[in-house]
GROMACS .gro file of N, CA, C and O in nm:
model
  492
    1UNK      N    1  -3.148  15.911  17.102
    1UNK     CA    2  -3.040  15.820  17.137
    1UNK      C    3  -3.036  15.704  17.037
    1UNK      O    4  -3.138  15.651  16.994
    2UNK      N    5  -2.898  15.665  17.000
    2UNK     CA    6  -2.899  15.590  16.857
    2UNK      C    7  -2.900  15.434  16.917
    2UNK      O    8  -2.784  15.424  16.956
    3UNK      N    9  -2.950  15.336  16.939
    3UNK     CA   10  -2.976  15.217  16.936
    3UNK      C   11  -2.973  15.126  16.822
    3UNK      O   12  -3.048  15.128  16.723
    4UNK      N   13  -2.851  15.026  16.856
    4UNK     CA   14  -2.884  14.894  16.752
    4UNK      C   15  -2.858  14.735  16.848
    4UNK      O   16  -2.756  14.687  16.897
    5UNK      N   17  -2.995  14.689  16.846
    5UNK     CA   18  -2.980  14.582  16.882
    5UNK      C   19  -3.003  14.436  16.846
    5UNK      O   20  -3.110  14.407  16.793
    6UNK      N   21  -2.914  14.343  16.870
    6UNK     CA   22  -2.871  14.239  16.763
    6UNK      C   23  -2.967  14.139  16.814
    6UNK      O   24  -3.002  14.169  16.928
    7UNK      N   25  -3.022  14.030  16.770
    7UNK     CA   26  -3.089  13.917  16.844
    7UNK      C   27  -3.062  13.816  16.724
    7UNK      O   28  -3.018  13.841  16.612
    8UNK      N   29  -3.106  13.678  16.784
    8UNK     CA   30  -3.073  13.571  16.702
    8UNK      C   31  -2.973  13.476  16.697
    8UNK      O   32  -2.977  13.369  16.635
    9UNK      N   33  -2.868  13.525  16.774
    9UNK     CA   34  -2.764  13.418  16.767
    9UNK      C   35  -2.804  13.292  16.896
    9UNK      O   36  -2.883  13.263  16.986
   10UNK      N   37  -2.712  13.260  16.841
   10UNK     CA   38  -2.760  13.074  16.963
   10UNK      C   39  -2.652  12.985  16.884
   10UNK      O   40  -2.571  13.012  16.796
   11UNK      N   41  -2.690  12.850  16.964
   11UNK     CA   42  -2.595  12.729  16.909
   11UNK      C   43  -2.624  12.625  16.794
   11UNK      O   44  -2.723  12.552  16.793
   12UNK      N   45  -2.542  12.626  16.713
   12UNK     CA   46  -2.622  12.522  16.553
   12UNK      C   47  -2.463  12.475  16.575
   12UNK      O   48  -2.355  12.518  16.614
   13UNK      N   49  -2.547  12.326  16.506
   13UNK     CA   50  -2.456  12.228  16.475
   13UNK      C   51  -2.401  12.289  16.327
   13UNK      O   52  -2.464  12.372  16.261
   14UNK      N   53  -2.247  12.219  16.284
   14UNK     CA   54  -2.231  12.248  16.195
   14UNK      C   55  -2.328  12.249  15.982
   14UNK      O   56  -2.400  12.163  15.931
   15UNK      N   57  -2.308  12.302  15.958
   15UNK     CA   58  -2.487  12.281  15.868
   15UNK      C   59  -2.554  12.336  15.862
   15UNK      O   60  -2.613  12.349  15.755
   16UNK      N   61  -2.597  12.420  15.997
   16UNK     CA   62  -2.696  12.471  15.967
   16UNK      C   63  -2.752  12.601  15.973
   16UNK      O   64  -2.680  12.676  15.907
   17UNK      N   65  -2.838  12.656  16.016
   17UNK     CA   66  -2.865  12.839  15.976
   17UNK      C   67  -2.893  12.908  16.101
   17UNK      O   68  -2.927  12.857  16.208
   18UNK      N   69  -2.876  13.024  16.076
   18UNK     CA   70  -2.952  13.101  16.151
   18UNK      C   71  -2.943  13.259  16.100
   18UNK      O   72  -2.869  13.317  16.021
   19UNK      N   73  -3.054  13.300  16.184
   19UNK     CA   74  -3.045  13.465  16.099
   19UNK      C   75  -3.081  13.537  16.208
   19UNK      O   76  -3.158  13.506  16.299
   20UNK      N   77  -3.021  13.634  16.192
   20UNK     CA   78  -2.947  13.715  16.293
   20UNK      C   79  -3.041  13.870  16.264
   20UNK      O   80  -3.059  13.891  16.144
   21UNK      N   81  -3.085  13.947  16.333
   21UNK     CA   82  -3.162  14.047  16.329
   21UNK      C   83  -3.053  14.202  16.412
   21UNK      O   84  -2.962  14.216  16.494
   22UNK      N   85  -3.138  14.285  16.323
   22UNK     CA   86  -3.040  14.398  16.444
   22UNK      C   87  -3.139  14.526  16.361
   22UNK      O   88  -3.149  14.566  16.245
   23UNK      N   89  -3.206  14.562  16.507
   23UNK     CA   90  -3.341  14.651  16.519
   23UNK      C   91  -3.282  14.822  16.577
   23UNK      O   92  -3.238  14.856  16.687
   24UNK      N   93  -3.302  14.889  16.469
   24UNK     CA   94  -3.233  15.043  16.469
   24UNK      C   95  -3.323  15.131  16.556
   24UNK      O   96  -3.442  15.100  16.566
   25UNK      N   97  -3.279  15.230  16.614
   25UNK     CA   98  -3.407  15.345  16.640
   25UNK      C   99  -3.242  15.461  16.678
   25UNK      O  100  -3.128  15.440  16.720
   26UNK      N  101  -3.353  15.630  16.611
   26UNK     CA  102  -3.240  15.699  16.727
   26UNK      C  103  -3.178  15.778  16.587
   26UNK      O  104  -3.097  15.869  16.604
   27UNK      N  105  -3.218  15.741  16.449
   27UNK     CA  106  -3.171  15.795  16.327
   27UNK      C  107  -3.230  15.721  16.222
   27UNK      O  108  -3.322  15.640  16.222
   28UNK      N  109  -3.150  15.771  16.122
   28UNK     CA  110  -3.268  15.782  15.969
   28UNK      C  111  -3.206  15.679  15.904
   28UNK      O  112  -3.108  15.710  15.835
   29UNK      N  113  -3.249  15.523  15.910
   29UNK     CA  114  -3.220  15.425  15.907
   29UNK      C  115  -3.205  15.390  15.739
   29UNK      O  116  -3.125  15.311  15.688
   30UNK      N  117  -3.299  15.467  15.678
   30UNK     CA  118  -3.283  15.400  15.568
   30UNK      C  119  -3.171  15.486  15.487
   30UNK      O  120  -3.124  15.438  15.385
   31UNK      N  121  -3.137  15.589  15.524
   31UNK     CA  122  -2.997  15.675  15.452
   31UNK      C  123  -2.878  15.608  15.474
   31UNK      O  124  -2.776  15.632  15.408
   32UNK      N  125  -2.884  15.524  15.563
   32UNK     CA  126  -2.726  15.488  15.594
   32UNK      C  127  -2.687  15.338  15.577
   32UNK      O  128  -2.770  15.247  15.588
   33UNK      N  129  -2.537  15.316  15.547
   33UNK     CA  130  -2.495  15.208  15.485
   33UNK      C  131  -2.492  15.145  15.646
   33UNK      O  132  -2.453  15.200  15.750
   34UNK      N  133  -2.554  14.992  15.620
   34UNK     CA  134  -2.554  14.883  15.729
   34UNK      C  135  -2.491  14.765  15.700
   34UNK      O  136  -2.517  14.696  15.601
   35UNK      N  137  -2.368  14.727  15.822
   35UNK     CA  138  -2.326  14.591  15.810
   35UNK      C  139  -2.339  14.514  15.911
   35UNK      O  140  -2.406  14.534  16.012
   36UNK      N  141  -2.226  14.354  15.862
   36UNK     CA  142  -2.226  14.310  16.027
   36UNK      C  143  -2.092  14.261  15.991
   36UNK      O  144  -2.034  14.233  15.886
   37UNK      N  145  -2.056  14.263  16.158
   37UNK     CA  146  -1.878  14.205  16.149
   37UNK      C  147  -1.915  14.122  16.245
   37UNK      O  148  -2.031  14.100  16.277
   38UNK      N  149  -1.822  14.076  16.292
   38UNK     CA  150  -1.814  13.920  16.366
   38UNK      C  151  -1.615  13.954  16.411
   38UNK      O  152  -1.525  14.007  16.346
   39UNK      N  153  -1.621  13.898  16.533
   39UNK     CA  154  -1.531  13.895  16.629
   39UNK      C  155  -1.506  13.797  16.690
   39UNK      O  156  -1.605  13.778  16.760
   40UNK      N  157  -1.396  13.681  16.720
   40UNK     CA  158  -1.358  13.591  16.812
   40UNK      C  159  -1.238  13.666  16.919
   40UNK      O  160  -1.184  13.773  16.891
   41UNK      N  161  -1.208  13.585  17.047
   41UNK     CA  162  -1.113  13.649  17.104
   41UNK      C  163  -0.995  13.607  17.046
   41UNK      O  164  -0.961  13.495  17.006
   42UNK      N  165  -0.909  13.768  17.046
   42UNK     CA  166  -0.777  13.754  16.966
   42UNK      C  167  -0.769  13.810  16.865
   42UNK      O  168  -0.671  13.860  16.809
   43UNK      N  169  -0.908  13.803  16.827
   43UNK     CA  170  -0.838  13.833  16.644
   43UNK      C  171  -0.936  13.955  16.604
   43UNK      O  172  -1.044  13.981  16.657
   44UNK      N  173  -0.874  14.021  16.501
   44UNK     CA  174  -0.956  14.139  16.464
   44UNK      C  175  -1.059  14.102  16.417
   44UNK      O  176  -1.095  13.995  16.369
   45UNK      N  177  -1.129  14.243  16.441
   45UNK     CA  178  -1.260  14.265  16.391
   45UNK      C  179  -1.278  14.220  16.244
   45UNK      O  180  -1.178  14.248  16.178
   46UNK      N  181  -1.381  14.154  16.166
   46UNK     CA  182  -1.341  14.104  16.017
   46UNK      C  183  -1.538  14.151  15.946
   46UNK      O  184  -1.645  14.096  15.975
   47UNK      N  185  -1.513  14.260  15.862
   47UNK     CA  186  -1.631  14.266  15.793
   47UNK      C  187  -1.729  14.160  15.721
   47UNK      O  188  -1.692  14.103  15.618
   48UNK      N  189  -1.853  14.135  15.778
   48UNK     CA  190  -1.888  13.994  15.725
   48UNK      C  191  -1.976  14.028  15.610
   48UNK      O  192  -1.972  13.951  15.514
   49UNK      N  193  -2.029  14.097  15.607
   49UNK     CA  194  -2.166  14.130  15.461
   49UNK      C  195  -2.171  14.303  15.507
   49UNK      O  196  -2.116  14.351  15.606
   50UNK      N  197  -2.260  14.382  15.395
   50UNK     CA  198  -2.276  14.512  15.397
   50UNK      C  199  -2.389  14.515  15.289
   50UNK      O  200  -2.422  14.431  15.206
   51UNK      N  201  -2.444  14.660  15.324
   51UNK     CA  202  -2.564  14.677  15.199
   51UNK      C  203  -2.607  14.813  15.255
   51UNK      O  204  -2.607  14.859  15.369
   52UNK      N  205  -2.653  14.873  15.111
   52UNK     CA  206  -2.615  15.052  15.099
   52UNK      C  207  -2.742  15.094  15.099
   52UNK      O  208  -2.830  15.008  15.105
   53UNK      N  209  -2.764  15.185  15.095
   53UNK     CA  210  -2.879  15.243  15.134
   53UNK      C  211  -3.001  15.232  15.016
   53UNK      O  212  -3.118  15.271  15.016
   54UNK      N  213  -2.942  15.178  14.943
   54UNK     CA  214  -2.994  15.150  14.770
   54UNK      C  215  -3.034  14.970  14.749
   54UNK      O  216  -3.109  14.916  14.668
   55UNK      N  217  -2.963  14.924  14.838
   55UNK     CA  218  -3.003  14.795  14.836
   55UNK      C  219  -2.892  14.673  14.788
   55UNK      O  220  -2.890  14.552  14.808
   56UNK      N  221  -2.785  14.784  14.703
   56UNK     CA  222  -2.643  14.686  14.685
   56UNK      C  223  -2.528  14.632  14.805
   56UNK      O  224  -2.459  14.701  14.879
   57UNK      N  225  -2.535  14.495  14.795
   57UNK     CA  226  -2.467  14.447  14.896
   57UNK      C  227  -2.340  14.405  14.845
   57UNK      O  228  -2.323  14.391  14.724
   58UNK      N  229  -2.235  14.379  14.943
   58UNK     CA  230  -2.157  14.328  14.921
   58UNK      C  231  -2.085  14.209  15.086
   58UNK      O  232  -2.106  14.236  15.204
   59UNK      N  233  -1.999  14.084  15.031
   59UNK     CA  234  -1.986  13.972  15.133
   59UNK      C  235  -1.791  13.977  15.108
   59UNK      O  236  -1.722  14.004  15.010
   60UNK      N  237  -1.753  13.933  15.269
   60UNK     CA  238  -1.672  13.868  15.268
   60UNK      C  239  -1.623  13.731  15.142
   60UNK      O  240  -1.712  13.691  15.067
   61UNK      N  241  -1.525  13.688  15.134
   61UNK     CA  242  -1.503  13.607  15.027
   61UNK      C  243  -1.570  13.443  15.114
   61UNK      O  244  -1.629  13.347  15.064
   62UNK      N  245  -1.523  13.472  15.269
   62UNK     CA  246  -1.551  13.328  15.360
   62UNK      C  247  -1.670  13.315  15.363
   62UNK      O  248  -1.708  13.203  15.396
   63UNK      N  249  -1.808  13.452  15.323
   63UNK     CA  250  -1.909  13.390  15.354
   63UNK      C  251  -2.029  13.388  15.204
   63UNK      O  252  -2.152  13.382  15.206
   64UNK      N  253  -1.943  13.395  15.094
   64UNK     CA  254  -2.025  13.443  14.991
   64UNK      C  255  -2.099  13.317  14.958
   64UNK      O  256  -2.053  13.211  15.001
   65UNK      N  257  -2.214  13.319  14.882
   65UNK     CA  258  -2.277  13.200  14.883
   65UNK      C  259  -2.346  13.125  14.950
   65UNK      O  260  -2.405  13.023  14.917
   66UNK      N  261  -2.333  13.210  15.112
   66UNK     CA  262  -2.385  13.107  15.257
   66UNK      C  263  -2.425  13.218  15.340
   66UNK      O  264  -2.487  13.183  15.440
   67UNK      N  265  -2.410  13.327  15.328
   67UNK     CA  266  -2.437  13.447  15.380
   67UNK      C  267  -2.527  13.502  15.337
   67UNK      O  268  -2.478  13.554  15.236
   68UNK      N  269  -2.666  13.539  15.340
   68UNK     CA  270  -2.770  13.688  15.256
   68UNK      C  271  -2.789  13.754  15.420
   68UNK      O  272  -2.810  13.722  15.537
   69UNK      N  273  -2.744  13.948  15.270
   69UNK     CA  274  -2.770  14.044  15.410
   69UNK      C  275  -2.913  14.090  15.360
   69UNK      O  276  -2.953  14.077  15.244
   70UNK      N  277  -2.966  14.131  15.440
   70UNK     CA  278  -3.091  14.263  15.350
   70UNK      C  279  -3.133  14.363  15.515
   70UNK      O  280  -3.097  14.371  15.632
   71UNK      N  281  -3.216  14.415  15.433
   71UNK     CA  282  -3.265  14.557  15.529
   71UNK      C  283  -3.431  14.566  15.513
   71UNK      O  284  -3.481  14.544  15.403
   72UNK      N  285  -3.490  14.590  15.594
   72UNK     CA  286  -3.669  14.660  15.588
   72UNK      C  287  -3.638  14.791  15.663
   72UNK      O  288  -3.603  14.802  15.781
   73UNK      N  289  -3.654  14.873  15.588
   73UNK     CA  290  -3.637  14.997  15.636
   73UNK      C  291  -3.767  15.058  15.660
   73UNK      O  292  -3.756  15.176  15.694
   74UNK      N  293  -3.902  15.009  15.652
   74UNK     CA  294  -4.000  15.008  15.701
   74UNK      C  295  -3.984  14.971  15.846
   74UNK      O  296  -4.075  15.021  15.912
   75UNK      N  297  -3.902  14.901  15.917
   75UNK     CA  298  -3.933  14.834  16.017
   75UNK      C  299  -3.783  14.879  16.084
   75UNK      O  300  -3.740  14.855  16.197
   76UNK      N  301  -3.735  14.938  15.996
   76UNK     CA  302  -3.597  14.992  16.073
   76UNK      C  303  -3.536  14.872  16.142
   76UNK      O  304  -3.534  14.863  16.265
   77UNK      N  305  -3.476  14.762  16.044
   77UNK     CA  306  -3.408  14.657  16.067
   77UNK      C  307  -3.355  14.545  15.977
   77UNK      O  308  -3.421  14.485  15.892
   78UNK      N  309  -3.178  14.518  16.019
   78UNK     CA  310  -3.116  14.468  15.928
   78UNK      C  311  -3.151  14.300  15.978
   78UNK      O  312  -3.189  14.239  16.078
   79UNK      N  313  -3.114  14.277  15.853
   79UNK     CA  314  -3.085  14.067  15.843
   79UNK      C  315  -2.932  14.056  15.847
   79UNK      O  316  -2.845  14.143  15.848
   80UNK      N  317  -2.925  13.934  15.849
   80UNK     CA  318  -2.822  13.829  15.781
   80UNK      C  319  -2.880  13.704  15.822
   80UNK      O  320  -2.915  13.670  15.935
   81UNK      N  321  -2.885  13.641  15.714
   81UNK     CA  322  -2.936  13.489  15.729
   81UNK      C  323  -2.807  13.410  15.651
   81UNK      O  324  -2.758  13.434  15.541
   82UNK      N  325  -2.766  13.288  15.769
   82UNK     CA  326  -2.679  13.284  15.768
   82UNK      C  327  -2.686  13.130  15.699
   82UNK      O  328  -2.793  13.086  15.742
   83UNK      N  329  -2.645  13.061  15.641
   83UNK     CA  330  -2.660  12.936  15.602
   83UNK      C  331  -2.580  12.828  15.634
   83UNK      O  332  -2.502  12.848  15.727
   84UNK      N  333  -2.580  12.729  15.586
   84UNK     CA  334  -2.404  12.624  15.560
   84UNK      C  335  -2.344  12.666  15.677
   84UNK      O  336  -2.230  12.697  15.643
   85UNK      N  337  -2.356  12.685  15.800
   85UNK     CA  338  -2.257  12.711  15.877
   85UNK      C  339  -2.185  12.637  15.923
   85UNK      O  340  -2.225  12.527  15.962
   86UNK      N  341  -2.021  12.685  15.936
   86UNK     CA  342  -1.920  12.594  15.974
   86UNK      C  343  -1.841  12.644  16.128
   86UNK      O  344  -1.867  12.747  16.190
   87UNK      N  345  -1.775  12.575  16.153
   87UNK     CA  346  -1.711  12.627  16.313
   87UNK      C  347  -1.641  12.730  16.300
   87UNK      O  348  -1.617  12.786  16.407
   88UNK      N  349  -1.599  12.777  16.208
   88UNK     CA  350  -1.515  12.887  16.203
   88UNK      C  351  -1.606  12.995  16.148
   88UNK      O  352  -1.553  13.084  16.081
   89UNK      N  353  -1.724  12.998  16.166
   89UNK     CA  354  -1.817  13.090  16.159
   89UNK      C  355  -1.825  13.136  16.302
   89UNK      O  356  -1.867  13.250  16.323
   90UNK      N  357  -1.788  13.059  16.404
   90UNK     CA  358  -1.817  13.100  16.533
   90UNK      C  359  -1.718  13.219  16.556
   90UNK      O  360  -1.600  13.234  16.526
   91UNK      N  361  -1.832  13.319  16.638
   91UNK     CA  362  -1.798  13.465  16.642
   91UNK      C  363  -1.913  13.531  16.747
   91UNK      O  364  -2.022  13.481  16.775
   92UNK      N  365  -1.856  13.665  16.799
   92UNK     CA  366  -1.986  13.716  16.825
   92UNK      C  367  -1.959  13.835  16.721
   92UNK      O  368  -1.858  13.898  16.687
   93UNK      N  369  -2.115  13.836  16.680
   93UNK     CA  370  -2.170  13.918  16.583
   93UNK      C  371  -2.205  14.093  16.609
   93UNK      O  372  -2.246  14.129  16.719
   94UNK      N  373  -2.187  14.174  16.519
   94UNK     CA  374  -2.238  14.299  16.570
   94UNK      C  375  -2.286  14.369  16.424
   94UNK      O  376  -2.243  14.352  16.310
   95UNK      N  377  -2.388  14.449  16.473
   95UNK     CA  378  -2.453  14.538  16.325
   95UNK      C  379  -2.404  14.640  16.353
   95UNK      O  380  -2.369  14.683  16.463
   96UNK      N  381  -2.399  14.683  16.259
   96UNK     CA  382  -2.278  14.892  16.274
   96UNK      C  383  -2.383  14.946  16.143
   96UNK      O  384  -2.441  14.881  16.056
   97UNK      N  385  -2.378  15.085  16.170
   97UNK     CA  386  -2.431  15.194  16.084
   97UNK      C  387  -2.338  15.291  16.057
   97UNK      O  388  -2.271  15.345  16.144
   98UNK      N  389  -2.329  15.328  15.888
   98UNK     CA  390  -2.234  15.453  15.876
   98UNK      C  391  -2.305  15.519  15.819
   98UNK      O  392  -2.418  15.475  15.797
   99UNK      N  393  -2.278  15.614  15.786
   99UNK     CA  394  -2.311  15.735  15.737
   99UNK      C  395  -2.307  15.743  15.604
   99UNK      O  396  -2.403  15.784  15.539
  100UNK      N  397  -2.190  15.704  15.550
  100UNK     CA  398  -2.240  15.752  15.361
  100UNK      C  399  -2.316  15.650  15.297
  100UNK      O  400  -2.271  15.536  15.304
  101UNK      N  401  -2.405  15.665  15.247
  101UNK     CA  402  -2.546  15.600  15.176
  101UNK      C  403  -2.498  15.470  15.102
  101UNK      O  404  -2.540  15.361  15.140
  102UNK      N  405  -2.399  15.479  14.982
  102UNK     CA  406  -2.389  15.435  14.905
  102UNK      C  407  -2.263  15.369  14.864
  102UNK      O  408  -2.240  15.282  14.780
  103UNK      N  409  -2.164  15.453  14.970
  103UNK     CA  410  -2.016  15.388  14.970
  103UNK      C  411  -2.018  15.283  15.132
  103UNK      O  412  -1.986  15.320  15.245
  104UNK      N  413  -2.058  15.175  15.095
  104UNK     CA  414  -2.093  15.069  15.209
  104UNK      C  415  -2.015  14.950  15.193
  104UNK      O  416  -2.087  14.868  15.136
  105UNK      N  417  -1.884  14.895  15.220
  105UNK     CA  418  -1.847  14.797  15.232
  105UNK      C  419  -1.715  14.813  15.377
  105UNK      O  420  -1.721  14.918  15.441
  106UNK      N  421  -1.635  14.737  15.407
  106UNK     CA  422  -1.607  14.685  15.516
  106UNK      C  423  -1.486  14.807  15.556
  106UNK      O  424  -1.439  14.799  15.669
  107UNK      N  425  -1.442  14.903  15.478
  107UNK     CA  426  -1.385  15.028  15.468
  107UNK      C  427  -1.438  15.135  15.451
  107UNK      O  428  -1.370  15.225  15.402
  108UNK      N  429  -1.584  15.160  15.488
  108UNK     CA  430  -1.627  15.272  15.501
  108UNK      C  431  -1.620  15.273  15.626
  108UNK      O  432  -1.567  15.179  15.685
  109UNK      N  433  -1.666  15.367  15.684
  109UNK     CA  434  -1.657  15.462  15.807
  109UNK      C  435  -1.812  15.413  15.866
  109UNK      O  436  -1.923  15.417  15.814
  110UNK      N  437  -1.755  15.357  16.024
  110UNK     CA  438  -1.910  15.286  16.077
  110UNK      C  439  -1.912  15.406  16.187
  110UNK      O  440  -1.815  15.470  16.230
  111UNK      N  441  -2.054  15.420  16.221
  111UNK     CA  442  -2.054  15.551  16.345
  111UNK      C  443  -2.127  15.471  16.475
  111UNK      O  444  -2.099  15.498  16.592
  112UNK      N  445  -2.220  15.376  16.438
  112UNK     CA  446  -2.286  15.326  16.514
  112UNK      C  447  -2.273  15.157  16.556
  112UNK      O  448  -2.274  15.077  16.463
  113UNK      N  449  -2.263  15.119  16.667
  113UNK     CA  450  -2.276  15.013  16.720
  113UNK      C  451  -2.308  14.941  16.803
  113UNK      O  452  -2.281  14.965  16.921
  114UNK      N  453  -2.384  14.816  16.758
  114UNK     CA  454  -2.458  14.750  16.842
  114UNK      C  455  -2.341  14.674  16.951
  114UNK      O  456  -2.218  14.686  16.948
  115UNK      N  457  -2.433  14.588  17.056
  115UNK     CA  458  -2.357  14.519  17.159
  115UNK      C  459  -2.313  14.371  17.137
  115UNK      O  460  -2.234  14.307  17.206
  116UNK      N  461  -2.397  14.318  17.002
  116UNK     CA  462  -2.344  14.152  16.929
  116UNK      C  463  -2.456  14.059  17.013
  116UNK      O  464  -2.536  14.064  17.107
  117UNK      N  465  -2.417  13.993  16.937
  117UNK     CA  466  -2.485  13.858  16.965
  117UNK      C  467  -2.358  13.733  16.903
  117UNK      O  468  -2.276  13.736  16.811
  118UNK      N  469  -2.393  13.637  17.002
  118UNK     CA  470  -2.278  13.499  16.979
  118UNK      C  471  -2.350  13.428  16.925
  118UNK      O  472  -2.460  13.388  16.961
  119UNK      N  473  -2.273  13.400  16.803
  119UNK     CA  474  -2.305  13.235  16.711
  119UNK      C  475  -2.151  13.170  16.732
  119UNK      O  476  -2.034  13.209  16.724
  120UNK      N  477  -2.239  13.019  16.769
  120UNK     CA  478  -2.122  12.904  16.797
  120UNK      C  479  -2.197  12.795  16.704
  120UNK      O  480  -2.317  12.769  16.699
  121UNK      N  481  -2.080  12.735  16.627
  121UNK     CA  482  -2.085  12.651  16.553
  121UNK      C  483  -2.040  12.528  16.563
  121UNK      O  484  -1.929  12.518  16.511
  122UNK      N  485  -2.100  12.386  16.630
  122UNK     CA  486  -1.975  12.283  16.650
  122UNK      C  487  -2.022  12.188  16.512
  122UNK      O  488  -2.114  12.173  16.432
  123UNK      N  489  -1.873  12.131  16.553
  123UNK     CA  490  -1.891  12.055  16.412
  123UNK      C  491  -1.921  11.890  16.469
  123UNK      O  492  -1.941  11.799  16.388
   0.00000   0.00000   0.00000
């Protein structure tokens, strides 16, 4: 059974960090491209960071610079450490798994998904 579960979110003032975890089991973690999107009510789903089974990542334009994703695939589990955060970072968060290795950004094909975690940001 494929499991991804997110931990880490909570409340930061504007400024400041947090990093967000999301712990795989249930498949072959290190073959597959891992992201995270982020969701408010209302508005679509919006790809926030990604990274391929090789280790190349790629970020939204809103979070480049303030965003690092990575992976331990020893430990079968993704990051995002989140930096500079601003209120419009506030979202709840989710990690997704797809399937092709190496074609990993916010238009590939996700198969798996976690249940999120909420980051709120006041300013």
């Amino acid at each position: 059974q494929v499991q991804l579960v997110e931990s880490g979110g909570g409340s930061v003032q504007a400024g400041g960090s947090l990093r967000l975890s999301c712990a795989a089991s249930g498949y072959t973690y290190r073959n597959y491209c891992m992201g995270w999107f982020r969701q408010t009510p209302g508005e679509e789903r919006e790809g926030v960071a990604f990274i391929a089974s090789d280790g190349s990542t790629g970020f939204a334009d809103s979070v480049k610079g303030r965003f690092t994703i990575s992976r331990d695939n020893a430990k079968n589990t993704l990051y995002l450490q989140m930096n500079s955060l601003k209120p419009e970072d506030t979202a709840m968060y989710y990690c997704a798994a797809g399937p092709l290795m190496l074609y990993c950004s916010g238009g590939s094909p996700f198969t798996y998904w976690g249940q999120g975690t909420q980051v709120t940001v006041s300013s």
